[in-house]
Coordinates of C-alpha atoms and ligand atoms in Angstrom, one line a residue:
M1 CA 142.0 16.0 117.7
K2 CA 139.6 17.4 114.9
K3 CA 140.5 20.1 112.7
A4 CA 138.3 23.0 111.1
L5 CA 138.8 25.6 109.0
I6 CA 137.0 29.0 109.5
T7 CA 136.9 31.6 106.1
G8 CA 135.3 34.7 107.5
I9 CA 136.9 33.9 111.0
T10 CA 137.1 37.9 111.7
G11 CA 133.3 38.2 111.2
Q12 CA 130.3 37.6 113.6
D13 CA 129.6 34.5 113.0
G14 CA 133.3 33.5 112.3
A15 CA 134.3 34.5 115.9
Y16 CA 131.2 32.7 117.6
L17 CA 132.0 29.4 115.8
A18 CA 135.5 29.8 116.6
R19 CA 135.0 29.8 119.8
F20 CA 132.2 26.9 119.9
L21 CA 134.4 24.7 117.9
L22 CA 137.6 25.2 120.7
E23 CA 135.2 24.5 123.5
K24 CA 134.5 21.4 121.8
G25 CA 138.1 20.3 121.4
Y26 CA 138.7 21.5 117.9
A27 CA 142.0 23.0 116.5
V28 CA 140.6 25.9 114.9
Y29 CA 142.3 27.5 111.4
G30 CA 141.1 30.6 110.2
L31 CA 141.5 32.2 107.0
V32 CA 142.1 35.7 107.2
A33 CA 142.3 38.3 104.3
R34 CA 145.0 40.7 104.4
R35 CA 143.7 44.5 105.7
S36 CA 145.9 47.7 106.2
S37 CA 144.9 47.4 109.9
C38 CA 144.1 44.7 112.8
N39 CA 140.3 43.6 112.7
Y40 CA 140.8 40.8 115.2
W41 CA 138.3 42.7 117.6
R42 CA 135.8 39.9 117.8
L43 CA 138.1 37.2 118.2
D44 CA 139.6 39.5 121.1
Y45 CA 136.1 40.3 122.3
L46 CA 135.3 36.7 122.8
G47 CA 139.0 35.8 124.4
V48 CA 139.9 33.5 121.5
E49 CA 142.3 35.6 119.5
N50 CA 145.3 33.4 120.7
D51 CA 143.5 30.2 120.5
V52 CA 143.3 30.1 116.6
E53 CA 145.6 29.7 114.2
L54 CA 145.3 32.3 111.4
I55 CA 146.4 31.7 107.3
Y56 CA 146.7 34.6 105.4
G57 CA 144.2 34.3 102.0
D58 CA 141.2 35.0 100.2
V59 CA 138.5 33.1 98.8
T60 CA 139.2 35.2 95.6
D61 CA 142.4 33.7 95.3
Q62 CA 142.3 30.0 94.8
P63 CA 146.1 29.4 95.4
S64 CA 145.8 30.9 98.9
L65 CA 142.7 28.7 99.7
I66 CA 144.9 26.0 98.5
N67 CA 147.9 26.5 100.9
A68 CA 145.2 27.0 103.7
L69 CA 143.9 23.6 103.2
E70 CA 147.3 22.3 102.8
K71 CA 148.4 23.8 106.0
S72 CA 145.4 22.9 108.2
E73 CA 144.2 19.3 106.8
P74 CA 140.7 20.4 108.0
D75 CA 138.1 17.5 108.9
E76 CA 135.6 20.6 108.6
V77 CA 135.4 23.3 106.1
Y78 CA 133.1 26.1 107.1
N79 CA 132.9 28.8 104.4
L80 CA 131.4 32.1 106.3
A81 CA 133.4 34.5 104.0
A82 CA 131.3 37.1 102.1
Q83 CA 130.2 40.5 101.2
S84 CA 127.6 40.1 103.7
F85 CA 125.9 43.6 103.5
V86 CA 122.9 43.7 101.3
A87 CA 122.6 47.4 100.5
T88 CA 126.8 47.5 99.8
S89 CA 125.8 44.9 97.0
W90 CA 124.1 47.6 94.5
E91 CA 127.0 49.4 95.1
Q92 CA 129.6 47.0 94.5
P93 CA 128.1 44.0 92.3
V94 CA 130.8 42.5 90.8
L95 CA 133.1 42.7 94.1
T96 CA 130.1 41.0 95.6
A97 CA 129.9 38.2 92.6
K98 CA 133.7 37.5 92.9
V99 CA 133.5 37.1 97.1
T100 CA 130.1 35.5 97.5
A101 CA 129.3 33.8 94.8
L102 CA 132.8 32.8 92.9
G103 CA 134.4 32.7 96.3
V104 CA 132.4 29.4 97.1
L105 CA 133.2 27.5 94.0
N106 CA 137.2 28.5 94.2
L107 CA 137.0 26.9 97.8
L108 CA 135.2 23.6 96.4
E109 CA 137.4 23.5 93.6
A110 CA 140.3 23.5 96.1
L111 CA 139.0 21.1 98.0
R112 CA 138.9 18.7 95.0
I113 CA 142.2 19.7 93.6
T114 CA 143.6 19.0 97.2
K115 CA 141.8 15.9 97.4
S116 CA 140.7 16.6 100.8
G117 CA 137.9 14.6 102.4
A118 CA 136.7 17.6 104.4
R119 CA 132.9 18.3 105.1
F120 CA 132.0 21.8 103.8
Y121 CA 129.4 24.4 105.1
Q122 CA 128.2 26.9 103.0
A123 CA 126.8 29.9 104.4
S124 CA 123.3 30.3 102.6
T125 CA 120.8 32.7 103.6
S126 CA 117.3 33.7 103.6
E127 CA 118.1 36.5 101.6
M128 CA 117.3 33.8 98.7
F129 CA 114.1 34.0 99.5
G130 CA 113.4 37.7 98.5
L131 CA 110.1 38.3 97.1
I132 CA 108.6 35.4 98.9
K133 CA 106.6 32.6 97.0
E134 CA 105.1 31.1 100.6
E135 CA 104.1 32.6 103.8
V136 CA 106.8 30.9 105.9
Q137 CA 109.7 29.6 104.4
C138 CA 111.4 26.1 104.3
E139 CA 113.7 24.2 102.5
H140 CA 111.5 23.4 99.5
T141 CA 110.1 27.4 99.2
P142 CA 111.0 28.3 95.7
F143 CA 113.8 31.3 95.7
H144 CA 113.4 35.0 94.1
P145 CA 116.6 36.9 95.2
R146 CA 116.0 40.8 95.5
S147 CA 119.3 41.8 95.5
P148 CA 122.9 41.4 94.0
Y149 CA 124.0 39.6 97.3
G150 CA 120.8 37.5 97.0
V151 CA 121.8 36.4 93.7
A152 CA 125.0 35.9 94.4
K153 CA 124.3 33.6 97.6
L154 CA 122.0 31.6 95.4
Y155 CA 125.0 30.7 93.4
G156 CA 126.9 29.8 96.1
H157 CA 124.1 27.7 97.3
W158 CA 123.4 25.5 94.1
I159 CA 127.3 25.3 93.4
S160 CA 127.6 23.5 96.8
V161 CA 124.7 21.4 96.2
N162 CA 125.9 20.5 92.7
Y163 CA 129.5 19.6 94.2
R164 CA 127.6 17.0 96.1
E165 CA 125.5 15.9 93.5
S166 CA 128.2 15.7 91.1
F167 CA 131.5 14.7 92.7
G168 CA 129.9 13.4 96.0
L169 CA 131.7 15.8 98.2
Y170 CA 130.0 16.4 101.5
T171 CA 128.2 19.7 101.3
A172 CA 125.9 21.1 103.5
N173 CA 124.0 24.7 103.1
G174 CA 122.6 26.3 106.0
I175 CA 119.6 28.7 105.0
L176 CA 120.1 31.1 108.1
F177 CA 117.5 33.8 108.5
N178 CA 119.0 36.9 110.1
H179 CA 121.2 36.4 113.3
E180 CA 122.6 39.1 115.4
S181 CA 124.7 39.6 118.6
P182 CA 126.9 42.4 120.3
L183 CA 129.2 41.6 117.7
R184 CA 127.2 42.5 114.5
G185 CA 128.6 44.6 112.4
I186 CA 127.3 48.8 113.1
E187 CA 125.8 48.7 109.5
F188 CA 123.1 45.9 110.1
V189 CA 119.7 47.4 111.4
T190 CA 119.9 45.7 114.7
R191 CA 123.3 47.0 116.0
K192 CA 122.7 50.6 114.5
V193 CA 119.5 50.8 116.6
T194 CA 121.2 49.2 119.9
D195 CA 124.1 51.6 119.2
G196 CA 122.1 54.4 118.4
V197 CA 119.8 53.8 121.6
A198 CA 122.9 53.9 123.6
R199 CA 124.3 56.9 122.3
I200 CA 120.7 58.7 122.8
K201 CA 120.4 57.3 126.4
M202 CA 123.9 58.6 127.2
G203 CA 123.6 62.4 125.3
R204 CA 125.9 61.4 122.7
Q205 CA 123.4 61.6 120.0
K206 CA 119.7 63.2 118.9
E207 CA 118.4 61.0 116.7
L208 CA 118.5 57.9 114.4
R209 CA 117.8 57.8 110.7
L210 CA 116.6 54.7 109.4
G211 CA 115.1 53.4 105.8
N212 CA 111.8 51.3 105.6
V213 CA 111.1 50.6 109.1
D214 CA 108.0 48.3 108.0
A215 CA 110.3 45.4 106.7
K216 CA 109.9 42.3 109.2
R217 CA 112.7 39.7 109.7
D218 CA 113.3 36.7 111.5
W219 CA 115.9 37.6 114.0
G220 CA 117.8 35.0 116.2
F221 CA 121.1 35.2 118.5
A222 CA 124.1 34.5 116.4
G223 CA 125.7 32.5 119.4
D224 CA 122.7 30.0 119.0
Y225 CA 122.9 29.6 115.1
V226 CA 126.5 28.6 114.9
E227 CA 125.8 25.5 116.9
A228 CA 123.6 24.5 114.0
M229 CA 126.5 25.1 111.2
W230 CA 128.4 22.5 113.6
L231 CA 125.5 20.2 113.7
M232 CA 124.8 20.3 110.2
L233 CA 128.2 18.9 109.3
Q234 CA 127.9 16.1 111.7
Q235 CA 124.9 14.0 110.4
D236 CA 125.6 10.6 108.1
E237 CA 124.3 12.1 104.9
P238 CA 124.9 15.8 103.8
D239 CA 121.7 18.3 103.6
D240 CA 120.2 21.5 103.9
F241 CA 118.4 23.2 106.5
V242 CA 116.7 26.4 107.4
I243 CA 117.7 28.0 110.5
A244 CA 115.3 30.3 112.2
T245 CA 113.1 31.3 115.4
G246 CA 109.7 31.0 113.1
R247 CA 109.1 34.7 114.7
T248 CA 108.7 37.7 112.4
T249 CA 109.0 41.2 113.8
S250 CA 109.0 44.9 111.8
V251 CA 112.0 47.0 112.3
R252 CA 109.5 49.6 114.2
D253 CA 108.8 47.2 116.6
M254 CA 112.3 46.1 117.4
C255 CA 113.0 49.9 117.7
K256 CA 110.3 50.0 120.3
I257 CA 111.9 46.9 122.0
A258 CA 115.3 48.3 122.2
F259 CA 114.2 51.8 123.3
D260 CA 111.7 50.8 125.8
Y261 CA 114.7 48.7 127.2
V262 CA 116.1 52.1 128.8
G263 CA 112.9 53.8 129.1
L264 CA 112.7 55.9 126.0
N265 CA 110.0 56.4 123.3
Y266 CA 111.5 55.5 119.9
E267 CA 108.5 57.8 118.2
D268 CA 110.9 60.9 120.0
Y269 CA 113.8 59.8 117.8
I270 CA 113.4 57.7 114.8
V271 CA 113.5 59.5 111.3
I272 CA 112.9 58.4 108.0
D273 CA 115.9 58.9 105.8
P274 CA 115.3 57.6 102.1
R275 CA 119.1 57.3 101.9
F276 CA 118.9 54.1 103.8
C277 CA 115.8 52.6 101.7
R278 CA 117.1 49.7 99.2
P279 CA 116.1 49.6 95.4
A280 CA 114.6 46.3 95.8
E281 CA 113.4 45.5 99.2
V282 CA 112.9 41.9 101.3
D283 CA 109.6 43.2 102.8
I284 CA 109.2 39.9 105.2
L285 CA 110.9 36.9 106.1
I286 CA 109.7 34.4 108.6
G287 CA 111.2 30.6 108.4
N288 CA 109.9 26.9 109.2
P289 CA 112.8 25.4 111.4
E290 CA 110.9 22.0 111.9
K291 CA 113.4 20.1 110.1
A292 CA 116.3 21.2 111.9
K293 CA 114.4 20.5 114.9
E294 CA 113.7 16.9 114.1
V295 CA 117.0 16.3 112.6
L296 CA 119.6 18.0 114.2
A297 CA 117.5 18.4 117.3
W298 CA 118.4 22.0 117.2
E299 CA 116.2 25.1 118.5
A300 CA 116.5 28.8 118.6
K301 CA 117.0 29.6 122.3
T302 CA 117.3 33.2 122.8
T303 CA 114.1 35.8 122.6
L304 CA 114.6 38.9 120.4
E305 CA 113.8 40.8 123.9
E306 CA 116.8 38.8 125.2
L307 CA 118.9 39.3 122.5
I308 CA 118.1 43.3 122.1
K309 CA 118.9 43.6 125.8
M310 CA 122.0 41.6 125.5
M311 CA 122.9 44.1 122.7
V312 CA 122.0 47.5 124.1
D313 CA 124.0 46.3 127.4
A314 CA 126.9 46.0 125.3
D315 CA 126.3 49.3 123.2
L316 CA 126.0 51.0 126.5
D317 CA 129.2 49.7 127.8
R318 CA 131.0 50.6 124.9
V319 CA 129.9 53.8 124.5
A320 CA 130.6 54.5 128.0
D321 CA 134.1 53.8 127.3
E322 CA 134.5 56.4 124.7
P323 CA 135.9 59.5 125.6
G324 CA 133.2 62.4 126.2
R325 CA 132.7 65.2 124.1
Ligands
LIG1 P1 130.3 39.4 108.5 O1 130.7 39.7 109.7 O2 130.0 40.5 107.4 O3 131.7 38.6 108.1 C1 132.1 38.2 107.5 C2 133.3 37.7 107.0 O4 134.0 37.6 105.7 C3 134.5 38.5 107.5 O5 135.6 37.8 108.0 C4 135.3 39.3 106.3 O6 136.6 39.6 106.3 C5 135.5 37.9 105.5 N1 135.7 38.1 104.2 C6 135.1 39.5 103.2 N2 135.6 39.0 102.0 C7 136.5 38.1 102.1 C8 137.3 37.5 100.8 N3 137.0 38.1 99.8 N4 138.3 36.5 101.3 C9 138.2 36.0 102.9 N5 137.2 36.5 103.8 C10 136.6 37.6 103.5 O7 129.2 38.3 108.2 P2 128.2 37.3 109.3 O8 127.2 38.1 109.6 O9 129.1 37.0 110.2 O10 127.9 36.1 108.4 C11 128.6 34.7 108.0 C12 128.4 34.6 106.8 O11 126.6 33.9 106.9 C13 128.6 35.2 105.4 O12 128.9 34.5 103.9 C14 126.9 35.7 105.4 O13 126.6 36.3 104.0 C15 125.9 34.8 106.0 N6 124.7 35.1 106.5 C16 124.6 35.8 107.7 C17 123.4 35.9 108.3 C18 123.3 36.8 109.4 O14 122.3 37.2 109.7 N7 124.4 37.5 110.1 C19 122.3 35.2 107.3 C20 122.5 34.0 106.4 C21 123.7 34.0 106.3 P3 136.9 41.1 107.1 O15 136.7 41.0 108.6 O16 138.3 41.1 106.5 O17 136.4 42.0 106.3
LIG2 O1 119.8 44.5 109.0 P1 119.9 44.3 107.2 O2 120.8 45.3 106.5 O3 120.3 43.0 107.2 P2 119.5 42.2 105.7 O4 119.5 42.9 104.3 O5 117.9 41.7 106.2 O6 120.5 40.9 105.7 C1 121.3 40.4 106.9 O7 120.7 39.3 106.9 C2 120.6 38.4 105.6 C3 119.4 37.0 106.1 O8 118.6 37.4 105.6 C4 122.0 37.6 105.5 F1 121.9 37.0 104.5 C5 122.8 39.4 105.0 O9 124.3 38.7 104.9 C6 122.8 39.9 106.5 O10 123.4 39.5 107.5 O11 118.6 45.2 107.0 C7 117.4 44.4 107.7 C8 116.0 45.4 107.5 C9 116.1 45.3 106.0 O12 114.8 45.4 105.4 C10 116.5 46.8 105.5 O13 116.1 47.4 104.6 O14 116.4 46.6 108.0 C11 116.0 47.6 106.6 N1 116.5 48.9 107.2 C12 115.6 50.0 107.6 N2 116.4 50.9 107.8 C13 117.4 48.9 107.5 C14 117.9 50.1 108.1 N3 118.7 48.6 107.4 C15 120.0 48.8 107.6 N4 121.0 48.1 107.6 N5 120.0 50.3 107.9 C16 118.7 51.1 107.6 O15 119.1 52.1 108.1

């Protein structure tokens, strides 16, 4: 039986990846950072909380990573742990660097120290393209990150490439464009919108305050994207891949899709609030997933309309379960 260690297993992608690997017959271990209250709700939502083995550890604490590798003896390591919210990276830039940049180095060094032969997946991001240098971004598009998060991820990306080139480690970077789901954190814009739509529809909220609704993103479904992570580690040679849908949509049009679905006009509810605008914005992202299609035989299956419908439905259920005022 193959064994996988996932850092960030309590996050959106970690939960979907854990379920995916369990379905493939893997023994799944998850590194969990100690928190004052339990945050296993995503694993619980997917019904896998009792099927994974959790090991306490933190990507900023290298001995804990060595311990996790020794306990799990993995064939594959998926490094999904990060301070992943772009807006917070301006408020906590040093923490973001320690977790999102140096955390990658800590884990790569732990792999070297333990002489683990595990294949390593690094969660790179389209945020690294930032101020885009090509209209459609692919594996060769130059990077220009626009946030402390994007800069930290760029370090993680290159140190992963460097350990491949320097030490022959099997490291693969997935340059994933935005991907969402009912398990998305509420602070990210799609989930903020689908939660807001559900609350407005059910009379629990009157308006939805947003920042830059002209920003455009290439949004896919997280459940589709975790398969691409796994496929990357099944190749004979390690490599880097863009994972995207190839379609870009503005925040404004995404709002329209969500409000239309419940029969409301988004223009009646959206309020622009400068508090949600960023010091430097990534105006538009659109990925070219051709290499993933050719080499991995991977393609996004879920349309934005299907994704938003799935998320609104989940939020309508959640709001209905909340006690009324
Ligand atoms: P997420 O929901 O924010 O999950 C992040 C995970 O990292 C959580 O499990 C979190 O634990 C954990 N974590 C944070 N700090 C840690 C630390 N110091 N030590 C150990 N674990 C720590 O993010 P996601 O959306 O699933 O994304 C997964 C990865 O892909 C991230 O690296 C993200 O930057 C990257 N990525 C995401 C997207 C996207 O659109 N979702 C696109 C490209 C790349 P707690 O639950 O305890 O906080
Ligand atoms: O949903 P977002 O916060 O995601 P963002 O910044 O694109 O980052 C996500 O995707 C990256 C991949 O490209 C990941 F690496 C990263 O970890 C994360 O998962 O914001 C999307 C867009 C931005 O342009 C933002 O300015 O929506 C705009 N926006 C407008 N109003 C808002 C809001 N974003 C948030 N979070 N909240 C708003 O009220």
